[in-house]
Coordinates of C-alpha atoms (C1' of nucleotides) in Angstrom, one line a residue:
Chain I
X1 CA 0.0 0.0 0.0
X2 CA 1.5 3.1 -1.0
X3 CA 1.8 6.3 1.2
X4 CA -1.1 8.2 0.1
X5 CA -3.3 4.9 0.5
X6 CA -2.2 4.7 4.0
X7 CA -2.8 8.1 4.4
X8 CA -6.3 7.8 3.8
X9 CA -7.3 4.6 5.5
X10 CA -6.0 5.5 8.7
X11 CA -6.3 9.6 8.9
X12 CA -2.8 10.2 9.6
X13 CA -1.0 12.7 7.4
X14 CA 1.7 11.7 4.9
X15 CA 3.8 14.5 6.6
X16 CA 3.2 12.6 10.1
X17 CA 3.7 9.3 8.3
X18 CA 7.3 10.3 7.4
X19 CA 7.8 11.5 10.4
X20 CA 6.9 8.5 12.7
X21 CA 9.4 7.1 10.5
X22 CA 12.0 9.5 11.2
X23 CA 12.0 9.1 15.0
X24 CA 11.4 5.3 15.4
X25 CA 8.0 5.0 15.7
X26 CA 7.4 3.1 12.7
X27 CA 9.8 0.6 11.0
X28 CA 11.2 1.6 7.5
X29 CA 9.0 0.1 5.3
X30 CA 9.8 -1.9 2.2
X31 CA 10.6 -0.2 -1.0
X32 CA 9.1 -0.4 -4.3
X33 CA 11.7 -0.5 -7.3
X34 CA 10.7 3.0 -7.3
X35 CA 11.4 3.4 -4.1
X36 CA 7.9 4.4 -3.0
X37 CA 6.8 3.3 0.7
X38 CA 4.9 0.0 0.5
X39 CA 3.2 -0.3 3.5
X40 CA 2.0 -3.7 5.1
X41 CA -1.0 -4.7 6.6
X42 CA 0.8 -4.9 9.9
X43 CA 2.4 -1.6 9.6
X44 CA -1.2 0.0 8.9
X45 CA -2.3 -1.7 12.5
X46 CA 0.7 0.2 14.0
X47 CA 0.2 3.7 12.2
X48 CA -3.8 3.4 13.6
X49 CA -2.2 2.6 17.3
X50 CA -0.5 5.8 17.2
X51 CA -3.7 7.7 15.6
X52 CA -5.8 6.4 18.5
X53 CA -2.8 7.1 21.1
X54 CA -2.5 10.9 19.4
X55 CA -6.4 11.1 20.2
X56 CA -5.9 10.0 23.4
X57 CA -3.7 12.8 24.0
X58 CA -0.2 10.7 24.1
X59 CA 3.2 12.4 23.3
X60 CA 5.0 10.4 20.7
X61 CA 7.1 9.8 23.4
X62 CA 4.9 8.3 25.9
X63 CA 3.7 6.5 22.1
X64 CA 7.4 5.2 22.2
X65 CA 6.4 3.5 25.3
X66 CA 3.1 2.0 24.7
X67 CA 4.5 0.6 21.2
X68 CA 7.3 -1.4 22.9
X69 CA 5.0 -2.4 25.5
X70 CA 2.9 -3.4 22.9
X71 CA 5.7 -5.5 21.3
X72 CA 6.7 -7.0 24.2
X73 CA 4.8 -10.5 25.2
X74 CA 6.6 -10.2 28.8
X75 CA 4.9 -7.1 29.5
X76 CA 2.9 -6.8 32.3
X77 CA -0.1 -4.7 32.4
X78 CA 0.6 -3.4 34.9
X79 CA 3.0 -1.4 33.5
X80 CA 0.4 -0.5 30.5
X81 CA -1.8 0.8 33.6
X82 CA 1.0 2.8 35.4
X83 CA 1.7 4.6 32.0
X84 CA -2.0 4.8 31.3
X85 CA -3.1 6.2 34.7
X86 CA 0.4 8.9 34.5
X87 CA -1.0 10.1 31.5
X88 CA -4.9 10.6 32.7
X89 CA -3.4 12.4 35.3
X90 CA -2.1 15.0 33.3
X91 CA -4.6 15.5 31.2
X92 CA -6.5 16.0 34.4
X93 CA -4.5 18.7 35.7
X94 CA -4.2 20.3 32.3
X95 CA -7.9 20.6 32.2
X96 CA -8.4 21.9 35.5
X97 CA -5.5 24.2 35.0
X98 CA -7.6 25.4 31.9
X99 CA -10.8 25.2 33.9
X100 CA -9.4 27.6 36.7
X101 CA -8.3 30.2 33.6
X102 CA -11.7 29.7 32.3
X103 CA -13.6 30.7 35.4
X104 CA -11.0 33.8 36.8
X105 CA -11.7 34.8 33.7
X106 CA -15.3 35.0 33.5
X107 CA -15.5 36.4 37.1
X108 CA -13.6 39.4 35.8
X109 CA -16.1 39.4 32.5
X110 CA -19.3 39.5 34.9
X111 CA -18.4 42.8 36.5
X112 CA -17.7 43.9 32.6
X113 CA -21.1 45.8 31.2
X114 CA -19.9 45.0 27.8
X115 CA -21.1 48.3 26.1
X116 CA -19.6 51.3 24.4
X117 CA -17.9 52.6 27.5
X118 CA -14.2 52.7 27.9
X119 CA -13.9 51.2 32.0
X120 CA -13.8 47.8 32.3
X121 CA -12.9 45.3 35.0
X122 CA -11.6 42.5 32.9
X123 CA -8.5 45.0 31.6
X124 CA -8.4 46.3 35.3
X125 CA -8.1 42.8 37.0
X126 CA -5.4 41.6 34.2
X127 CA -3.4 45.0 35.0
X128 CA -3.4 44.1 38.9
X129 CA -3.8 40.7 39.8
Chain W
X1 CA 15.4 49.5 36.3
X2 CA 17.6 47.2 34.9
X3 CA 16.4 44.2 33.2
X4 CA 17.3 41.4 36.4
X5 CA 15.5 43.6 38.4
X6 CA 12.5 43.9 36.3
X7 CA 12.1 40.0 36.0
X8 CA 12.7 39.4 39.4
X9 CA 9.9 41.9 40.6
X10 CA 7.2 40.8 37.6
X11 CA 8.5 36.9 37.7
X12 CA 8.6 37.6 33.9
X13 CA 12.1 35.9 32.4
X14 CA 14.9 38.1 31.0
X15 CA 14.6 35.7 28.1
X16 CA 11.1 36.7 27.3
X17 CA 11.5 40.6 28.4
X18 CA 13.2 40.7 25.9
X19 CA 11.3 39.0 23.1
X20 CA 8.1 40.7 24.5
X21 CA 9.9 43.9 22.7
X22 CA 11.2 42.4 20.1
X23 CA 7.5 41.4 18.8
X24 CA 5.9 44.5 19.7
X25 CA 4.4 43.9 22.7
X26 CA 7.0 46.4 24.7
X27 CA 8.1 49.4 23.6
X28 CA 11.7 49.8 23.3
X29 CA 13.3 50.6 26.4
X30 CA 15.7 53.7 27.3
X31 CA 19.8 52.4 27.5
X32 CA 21.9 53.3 29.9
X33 CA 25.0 54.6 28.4
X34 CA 26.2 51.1 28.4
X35 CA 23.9 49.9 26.0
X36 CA 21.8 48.3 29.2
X37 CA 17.7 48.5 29.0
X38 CA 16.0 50.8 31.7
X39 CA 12.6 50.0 32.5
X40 CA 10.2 52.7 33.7
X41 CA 7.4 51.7 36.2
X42 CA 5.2 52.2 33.1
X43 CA 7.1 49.5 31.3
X44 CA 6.8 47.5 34.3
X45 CA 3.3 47.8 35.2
X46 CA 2.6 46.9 31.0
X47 CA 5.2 44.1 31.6
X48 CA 3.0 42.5 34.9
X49 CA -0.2 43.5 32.4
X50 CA 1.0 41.0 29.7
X51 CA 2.3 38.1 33.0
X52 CA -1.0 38.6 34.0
X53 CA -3.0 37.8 30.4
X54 CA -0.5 35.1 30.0
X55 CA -1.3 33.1 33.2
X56 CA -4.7 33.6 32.0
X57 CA -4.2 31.4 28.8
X58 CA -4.1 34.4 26.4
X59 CA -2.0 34.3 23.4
X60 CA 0.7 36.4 22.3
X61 CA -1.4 37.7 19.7
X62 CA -4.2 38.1 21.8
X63 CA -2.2 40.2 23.9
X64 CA -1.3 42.7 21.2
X65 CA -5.4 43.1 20.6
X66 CA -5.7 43.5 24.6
X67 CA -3.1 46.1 24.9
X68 CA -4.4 47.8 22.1
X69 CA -7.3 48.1 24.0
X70 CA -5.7 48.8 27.2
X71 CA -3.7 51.8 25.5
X72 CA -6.7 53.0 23.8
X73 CA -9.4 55.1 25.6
X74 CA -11.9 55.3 22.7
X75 CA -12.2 51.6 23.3
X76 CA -15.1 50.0 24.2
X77 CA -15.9 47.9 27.0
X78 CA -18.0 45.7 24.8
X79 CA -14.3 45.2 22.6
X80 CA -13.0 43.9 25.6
X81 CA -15.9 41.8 26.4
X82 CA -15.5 39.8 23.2
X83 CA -11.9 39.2 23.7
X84 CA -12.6 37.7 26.8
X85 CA -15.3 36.0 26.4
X86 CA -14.0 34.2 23.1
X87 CA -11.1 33.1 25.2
X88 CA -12.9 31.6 27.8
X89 CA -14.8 29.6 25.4
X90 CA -11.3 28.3 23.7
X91 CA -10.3 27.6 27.3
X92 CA -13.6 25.5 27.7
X93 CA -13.1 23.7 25.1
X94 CA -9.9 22.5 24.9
X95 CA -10.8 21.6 29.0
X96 CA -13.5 19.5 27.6
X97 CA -11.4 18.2 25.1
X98 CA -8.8 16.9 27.5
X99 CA -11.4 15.9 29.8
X100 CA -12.8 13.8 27.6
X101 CA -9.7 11.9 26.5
X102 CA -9.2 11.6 30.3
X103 CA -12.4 9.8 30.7
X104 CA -11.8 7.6 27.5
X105 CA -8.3 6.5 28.8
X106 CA -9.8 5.5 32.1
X107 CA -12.9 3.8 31.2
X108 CA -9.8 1.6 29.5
X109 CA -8.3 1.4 32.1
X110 CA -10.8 0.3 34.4
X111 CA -11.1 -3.1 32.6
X112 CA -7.2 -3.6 33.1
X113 CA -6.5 -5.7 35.7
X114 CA -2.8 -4.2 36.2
X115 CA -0.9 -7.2 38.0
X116 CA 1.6 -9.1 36.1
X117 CA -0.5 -10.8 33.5
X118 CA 0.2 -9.5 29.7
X119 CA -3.2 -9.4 28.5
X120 CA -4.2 -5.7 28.5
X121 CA -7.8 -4.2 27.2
X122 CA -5.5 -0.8 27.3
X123 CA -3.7 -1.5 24.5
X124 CA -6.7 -3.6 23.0
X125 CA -8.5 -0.5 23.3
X126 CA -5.7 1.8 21.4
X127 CA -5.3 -0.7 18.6
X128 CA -8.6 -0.9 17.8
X129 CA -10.9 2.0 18.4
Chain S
dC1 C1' 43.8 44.2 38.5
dT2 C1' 40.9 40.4 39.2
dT3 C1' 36.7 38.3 40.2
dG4 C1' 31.8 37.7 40.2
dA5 C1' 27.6 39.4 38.9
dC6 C1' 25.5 41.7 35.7
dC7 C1' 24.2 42.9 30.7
dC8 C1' 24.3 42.4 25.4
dT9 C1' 23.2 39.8 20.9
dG10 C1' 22.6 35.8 18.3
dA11 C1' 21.7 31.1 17.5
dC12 C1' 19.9 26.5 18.3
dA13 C1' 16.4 23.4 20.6
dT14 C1' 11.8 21.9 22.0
dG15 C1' 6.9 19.1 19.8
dA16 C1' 3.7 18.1 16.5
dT17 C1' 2.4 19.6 12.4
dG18 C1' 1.8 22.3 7.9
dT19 C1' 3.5 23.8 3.7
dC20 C1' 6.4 24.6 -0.1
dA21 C1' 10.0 23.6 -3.6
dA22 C1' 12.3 20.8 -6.8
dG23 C1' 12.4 16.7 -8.8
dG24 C1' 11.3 11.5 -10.2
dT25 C1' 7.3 7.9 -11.7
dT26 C1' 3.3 6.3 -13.6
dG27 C1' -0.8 5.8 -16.1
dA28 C1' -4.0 7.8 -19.3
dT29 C1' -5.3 10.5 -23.1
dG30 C1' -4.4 13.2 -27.3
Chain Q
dC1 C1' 5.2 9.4 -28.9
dA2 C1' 4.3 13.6 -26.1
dT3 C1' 2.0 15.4 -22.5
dC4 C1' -0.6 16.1 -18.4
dA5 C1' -2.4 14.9 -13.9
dA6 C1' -1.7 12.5 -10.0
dC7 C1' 1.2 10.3 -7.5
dC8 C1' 5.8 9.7 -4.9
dT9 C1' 10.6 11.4 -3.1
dT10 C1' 13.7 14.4 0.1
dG11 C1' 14.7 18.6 2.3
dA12 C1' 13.8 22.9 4.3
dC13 C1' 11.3 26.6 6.6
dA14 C1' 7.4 28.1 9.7
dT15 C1' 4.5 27.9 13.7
dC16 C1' 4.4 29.3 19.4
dA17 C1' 6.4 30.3 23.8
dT18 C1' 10.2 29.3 26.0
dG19 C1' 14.9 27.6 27.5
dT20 C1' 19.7 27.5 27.1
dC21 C1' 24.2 28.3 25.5
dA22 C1' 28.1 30.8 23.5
dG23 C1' 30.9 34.7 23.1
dG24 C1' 31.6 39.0 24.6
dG25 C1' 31.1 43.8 27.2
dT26 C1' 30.5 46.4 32.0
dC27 C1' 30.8 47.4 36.6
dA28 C1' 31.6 47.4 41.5
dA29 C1' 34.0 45.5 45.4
dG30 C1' 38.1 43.4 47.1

DNA sequence: CTTGACCCTGACATGATGTCAAGGTTGATG
DNA sequence: CATCAACCTTGACATCATGTCAGGGTCAAG
């Protein structure tokens, strides 16, 4: 399957294709005479593993990980779990970072009468806080 | 003010003083004689101003259209408004976004029994959804 | 005069991705 | 056969906010 096919059937990017190539993440694939990518079946099951890790919110780092867990029959899953639960952690803190910037920021906005005079509490609170 | 001082009393980096003029968002300063930058409490309080937006989750850019507003006293409260409020719905999102992954990747997780057995609905779950 | 603490500019790195340029290949149509 | 569109190749530059490092000037205290 060439490049492009790939591309299609599994949503990721030529560009990002390439690069998971670049830094490991996916073997070099066989060549045509042409040297055009020919990808295999197998190598479409990886490049979908790291599309679902991406929308998981993974680093290709952390993508590194799951792969060669993945690999690896001695794995435990336990280790899948501790790398699973690091991450959902993260993401939690992220989003209640976010979450606290949300709501500061519309506490400022409520005291804001939002019409065509100059004074306004959200410019005030960002210049003090 | 030299430039030390004004990142240690803003918490702002020399690094990014510095590229906070170099895009536009600071003026540039006054020297000294010896070619160092002198900050004015002005340039300070505008420096604290653009801390401030920044632990709020605002862009760069963002900032620019803030300041303009800030700077500007034919502006409109309602201008302001806007900016916020279109922020705080980007922040919302993205919190939803990454709370949602964050529910995804534990709902795997629950099913994994994490002890030192192989078989993992974790990875299941990333190679196949 | 030396030493340490400042300051200056410029450059390279990060992470994940897009985009563009310049070129080779292939298949179809005139 | 010539040509054109649709593929493929590699390499490079851009994004955004920030860190860090190199190589050099300045200044104050000992």
């Amino acid at each position: 399957m060439n490049i492009g096919q790939a591309s299609k059937t599994t949503g990721v990017s030529e560009r990002m294709i390439r690069h998971y190539e670049r830094v490991g993440l996916m073997p070099p694939p066989d060549r045509r005479d042409n040297g055009y990518r020919d990808y295999s079946p197998q190598s479409i099951e990886r490049l979908r593993f790291i599309a679902n890790a991406r929308g998981l919110g993974f680093s290709l780092e952390e993508i590194t990980t799951l792969l060669g867990l993945w690999d690896n029959r001695e794995r435990t899953s336990s280790e899948v779990k501790a790398v699973a639960l690091a991450h959902a952690d993260d993401l939690g803190r992220k989003a209640a970072a976010l979450e606290a910037m949300r709501r500061a920021l519309l506490e400022l906005a409520e005291g804001c009468s939002g019409d065509s005079r100059p004074d306004c509490p959200i410019l005030d609170g960002i210049a003090v806080s």
